[in-house]
């Protein structure tokens, strides 16, 4: 059973930066076979895929964050990151880390088997 624990959320002014971390544990074989992603959910809205890093290292981002957010991972630390720059109020919400034992994944939440509890990000104007 994979466990995911997010950290790094907070409140910033518009234009500010945050780096989210997702510590991965409990996997029972090489975590290179985990595809991972960041999702977010604003109040009253559905869960939206933000960034994907699949097993083969392919990256994908929702268009609204292109050029501002970067997803990466550090295998030695068993940690997934989301660097968020130039934050906008519309980026606010709870950010979730997700993982799946799949080689190819999409921005659909149904693709993912494991979820963290989330961390709050608030960017105010």
PDB file of C-alpha atoms in Angstrom:
ATOM      1  CA  UNK A   1       0.000   0.000   0.000  1.00  0.00           C
ATOM      2  CA  UNK A   2       1.416   3.356  -1.039  1.00  0.00           C
ATOM      3  CA  UNK A   3       1.204   6.259   1.390  1.00  0.00           C
ATOM      4  CA  UNK A   4       1.485   9.854   0.223  1.00  0.00           C
ATOM      5  CA  UNK A   5       2.000  12.822   2.536  1.00  0.00           C
ATOM      6  CA  UNK A   6       1.968  16.358   1.161  1.00  0.00           C
ATOM      7  CA  UNK A   7       3.602  19.408   2.719  1.00  0.00           C
ATOM      8  CA  UNK A   8       4.664  22.915   1.755  1.00  0.00           C
ATOM      9  CA  UNK A   9       1.328  24.644   1.326  1.00  0.00           C
ATOM     10  CA  UNK A  10       0.685  28.115   2.679  1.00  0.00           C
ATOM     11  CA  UNK A  11      -0.535  31.618   1.972  1.00  0.00           C
ATOM     12  CA  UNK A  12       1.309  33.992  -0.358  1.00  0.00           C
ATOM     13  CA  UNK A  13       0.657  37.199  -2.225  1.00  0.00           C
ATOM     14  CA  UNK A  14      -0.109  36.956  -5.935  1.00  0.00           C
ATOM     15  CA  UNK A  15       3.178  36.617  -7.807  1.00  0.00           C
ATOM     16  CA  UNK A  16       4.774  34.642  -4.985  1.00  0.00           C
ATOM     17  CA  UNK A  17       6.164  31.106  -4.995  1.00  0.00           C
ATOM     18  CA  UNK A  18       5.692  27.884  -3.072  1.00  0.00           C
ATOM     19  CA  UNK A  19       7.201  24.418  -3.362  1.00  0.00           C
ATOM     20  CA  UNK A  20       5.000  21.475  -2.496  1.00  0.00           C
ATOM     21  CA  UNK A  21       6.481  18.135  -1.472  1.00  0.00           C
ATOM     22  CA  UNK A  22       4.923  14.669  -1.482  1.00  0.00           C
ATOM     23  CA  UNK A  23       6.724  11.994   0.530  1.00  0.00           C
ATOM     24  CA  UNK A  24       6.088   8.507  -0.857  1.00  0.00           C
ATOM     25  CA  UNK A  25       6.284   5.397   1.317  1.00  0.00           C
ATOM     26  CA  UNK A  26       4.936   1.864   1.504  1.00  0.00           C
ATOM     27  CA  UNK A  27       5.587   0.914  -2.099  1.00  0.00           C
ATOM     28  CA  UNK A  28       6.809  -2.632  -2.377  1.00  0.00           C
ATOM     29  CA  UNK A  29       8.893  -2.412  -5.519  1.00  0.00           C
ATOM     30  CA  UNK A  30      10.952   0.080  -7.443  1.00  0.00           C
ATOM     31  CA  UNK A  31       9.075   3.362  -7.348  1.00  0.00           C
ATOM     32  CA  UNK A  32      10.235   4.145 -10.855  1.00  0.00           C
ATOM     33  CA  UNK A  33       7.100   2.253 -11.847  1.00  0.00           C
ATOM     34  CA  UNK A  34       4.844   4.732 -10.095  1.00  0.00           C
ATOM     35  CA  UNK A  35       3.296   7.410 -12.264  1.00  0.00           C
ATOM     36  CA  UNK A  36       2.592  10.447 -10.152  1.00  0.00           C
ATOM     37  CA  UNK A  37       0.636  13.658 -10.380  1.00  0.00           C
ATOM     38  CA  UNK A  38      -0.546  16.763  -8.601  1.00  0.00           C
ATOM     39  CA  UNK A  39      -4.222  17.673  -8.516  1.00  0.00           C
ATOM     40  CA  UNK A  40      -6.003  20.631  -6.960  1.00  0.00           C
ATOM     41  CA  UNK A  41      -9.500  21.379  -5.807  1.00  0.00           C
ATOM     42  CA  UNK A  42     -10.968  24.820  -5.209  1.00  0.00           C
ATOM     43  CA  UNK A  43     -14.079  25.275  -3.019  1.00  0.00           C
ATOM     44  CA  UNK A  44     -17.213  24.219  -4.874  1.00  0.00           C
ATOM     45  CA  UNK A  45     -15.267  22.813  -7.825  1.00  0.00           C
ATOM     46  CA  UNK A  46     -14.147  19.397  -8.966  1.00  0.00           C
ATOM     47  CA  UNK A  47     -10.651  17.984  -8.639  1.00  0.00           C
ATOM     48  CA  UNK A  48      -8.425  19.245 -11.465  1.00  0.00           C
ATOM     49  CA  UNK A  49      -5.242  17.648 -12.728  1.00  0.00           C
ATOM     50  CA  UNK A  50      -2.319  20.095 -12.604  1.00  0.00           C
ATOM     51  CA  UNK A  51       0.818  18.174 -13.543  1.00  0.00           C
ATOM     52  CA  UNK A  52       1.830  14.610 -14.401  1.00  0.00           C
ATOM     53  CA  UNK A  53       5.158  12.802 -14.229  1.00  0.00           C
ATOM     54  CA  UNK A  54       4.754   9.292 -15.608  1.00  0.00           C
ATOM     55  CA  UNK A  55       6.938   6.209 -15.268  1.00  0.00           C
ATOM     56  CA  UNK A  56       8.958   7.066 -18.389  1.00  0.00           C
ATOM     57  CA  UNK A  57       9.575  10.620 -17.228  1.00  0.00           C
ATOM     58  CA  UNK A  58       7.066  12.240 -19.541  1.00  0.00           C
ATOM     59  CA  UNK A  59       5.650  15.512 -18.216  1.00  0.00           C
ATOM     60  CA  UNK A  60       2.283  17.089 -18.808  1.00  0.00           C
ATOM     61  CA  UNK A  61       0.691  20.227 -17.409  1.00  0.00           C
ATOM     62  CA  UNK A  62      -2.726  21.795 -17.468  1.00  0.00           C
ATOM     63  CA  UNK A  63      -2.400  24.821 -19.815  1.00  0.00           C
ATOM     64  CA  UNK A  64      -3.143  27.379 -17.096  1.00  0.00           C
ATOM     65  CA  UNK A  65       0.101  26.539 -15.233  1.00  0.00           C
ATOM     66  CA  UNK A  66       2.483  26.129 -18.181  1.00  0.00           C
ATOM     67  CA  UNK A  67       5.652  28.129 -17.671  1.00  0.00           C
ATOM     68  CA  UNK A  68       4.870  28.717 -13.996  1.00  0.00           C
ATOM     69  CA  UNK A  69       4.741  25.260 -12.363  1.00  0.00           C
ATOM     70  CA  UNK A  70       7.339  22.484 -12.526  1.00  0.00           C
ATOM     71  CA  UNK A  71       6.838  18.882 -11.413  1.00  0.00           C
ATOM     72  CA  UNK A  72       9.893  16.828 -10.465  1.00  0.00           C
ATOM     73  CA  UNK A  73      10.945  13.926  -8.277  1.00  0.00           C
ATOM     74  CA  UNK A  74      13.930  12.927  -6.180  1.00  0.00           C
ATOM     75  CA  UNK A  75      14.135   9.140  -6.041  1.00  0.00           C
ATOM     76  CA  UNK A  76      16.817   9.202  -3.346  1.00  0.00           C
ATOM     77  CA  UNK A  77      14.414  11.097  -1.081  1.00  0.00           C
ATOM     78  CA  UNK A  78      11.266   9.269  -2.251  1.00  0.00           C
ATOM     79  CA  UNK A  79       9.724  12.673  -2.833  1.00  0.00           C
ATOM     80  CA  UNK A  80       7.678  14.333  -5.562  1.00  0.00           C
ATOM     81  CA  UNK A  81       7.764  18.120  -5.862  1.00  0.00           C
ATOM     82  CA  UNK A  82       5.686  20.872  -7.414  1.00  0.00           C
ATOM     83  CA  UNK A  83       7.479  24.185  -7.756  1.00  0.00           C
ATOM     84  CA  UNK A  84       4.886  26.926  -8.197  1.00  0.00           C
ATOM     85  CA  UNK A  85       5.986  30.381  -9.319  1.00  0.00           C
ATOM     86  CA  UNK A  86       4.014  33.519 -10.142  1.00  0.00           C
ATOM     87  CA  UNK A  87       1.021  32.232  -8.202  1.00  0.00           C
ATOM     88  CA  UNK A  88      -2.386  33.684  -9.045  1.00  0.00           C
ATOM     89  CA  UNK A  89      -5.551  33.791  -6.923  1.00  0.00           C
ATOM     90  CA  UNK A  90      -7.122  31.218  -9.260  1.00  0.00           C
ATOM     91  CA  UNK A  91      -4.368  28.758  -8.263  1.00  0.00           C
ATOM     92  CA  UNK A  92      -5.779  28.636  -4.734  1.00  0.00           C
ATOM     93  CA  UNK A  93      -7.162  25.368  -3.438  1.00  0.00           C
ATOM     94  CA  UNK A  94      -6.229  22.111  -1.782  1.00  0.00           C
ATOM     95  CA  UNK A  95      -3.403  20.391  -3.637  1.00  0.00           C
ATOM     96  CA  UNK A  96      -3.271  16.604  -3.678  1.00  0.00           C
ATOM     97  CA  UNK A  97      -0.514  14.196  -4.580  1.00  0.00           C
ATOM     98  CA  UNK A  98      -1.649  11.084  -6.491  1.00  0.00           C
ATOM     99  CA  UNK A  99       0.047   7.898  -7.661  1.00  0.00           C
ATOM    100  CA  UNK A 100      -0.702   4.865  -9.784  1.00  0.00           C
ATOM    101  CA  UNK A 101       1.099   1.683 -10.822  1.00  0.00           C
ATOM    102  CA  UNK A 102       0.569   2.536 -14.485  1.00  0.00           C
ATOM    103  CA  UNK A 103       2.928   3.477 -17.274  1.00  0.00           C
ATOM    104  CA  UNK A 104       0.520   5.913 -18.859  1.00  0.00           C
ATOM    105  CA  UNK A 105      -1.835   8.204 -16.994  1.00  0.00           C
ATOM    106  CA  UNK A 106      -3.989  11.201 -17.818  1.00  0.00           C
ATOM    107  CA  UNK A 107      -5.351  14.207 -15.932  1.00  0.00           C
ATOM    108  CA  UNK A 108      -8.376  12.139 -14.910  1.00  0.00           C
ATOM    109  CA  UNK A 109      -8.572  11.483 -11.166  1.00  0.00           C
ATOM    110  CA  UNK A 110      -9.978   8.012 -11.881  1.00  0.00           C
ATOM    111  CA  UNK A 111      -6.571   6.958 -13.265  1.00  0.00           C
ATOM    112  CA  UNK A 112      -4.981   7.124  -9.788  1.00  0.00           C
ATOM    113  CA  UNK A 113      -5.130   4.545  -7.043  1.00  0.00           C
ATOM    114  CA  UNK A 114      -3.444   6.376  -4.187  1.00  0.00           C
ATOM    115  CA  UNK A 115      -4.012   9.853  -2.780  1.00  0.00           C
ATOM    116  CA  UNK A 116      -2.596  12.065  -0.083  1.00  0.00           C
ATOM    117  CA  UNK A 117      -4.754  14.141   2.246  1.00  0.00           C
ATOM    118  CA  UNK A 118      -3.855  17.425   0.601  1.00  0.00           C
ATOM    119  CA  UNK A 119      -2.232  20.715   1.511  1.00  0.00           C
ATOM    120  CA  UNK A 120      -3.857  24.158   1.277  1.00  0.00           C
ATOM    121  CA  UNK A 121      -2.474  26.779  -1.096  1.00  0.00           C
ATOM    122  CA  UNK A 122      -3.821  30.313  -1.001  1.00  0.00           C
ATOM    123  CA  UNK A 123      -2.659  33.132  -3.276  1.00  0.00           C
ATOM    124  CA  UNK A 124      -4.256  36.485  -2.511  1.00  0.00           C
ATOM    125  CA  UNK A 125      -4.352  39.602  -4.662  1.00  0.00           C
TER     126      UNK A 125
END
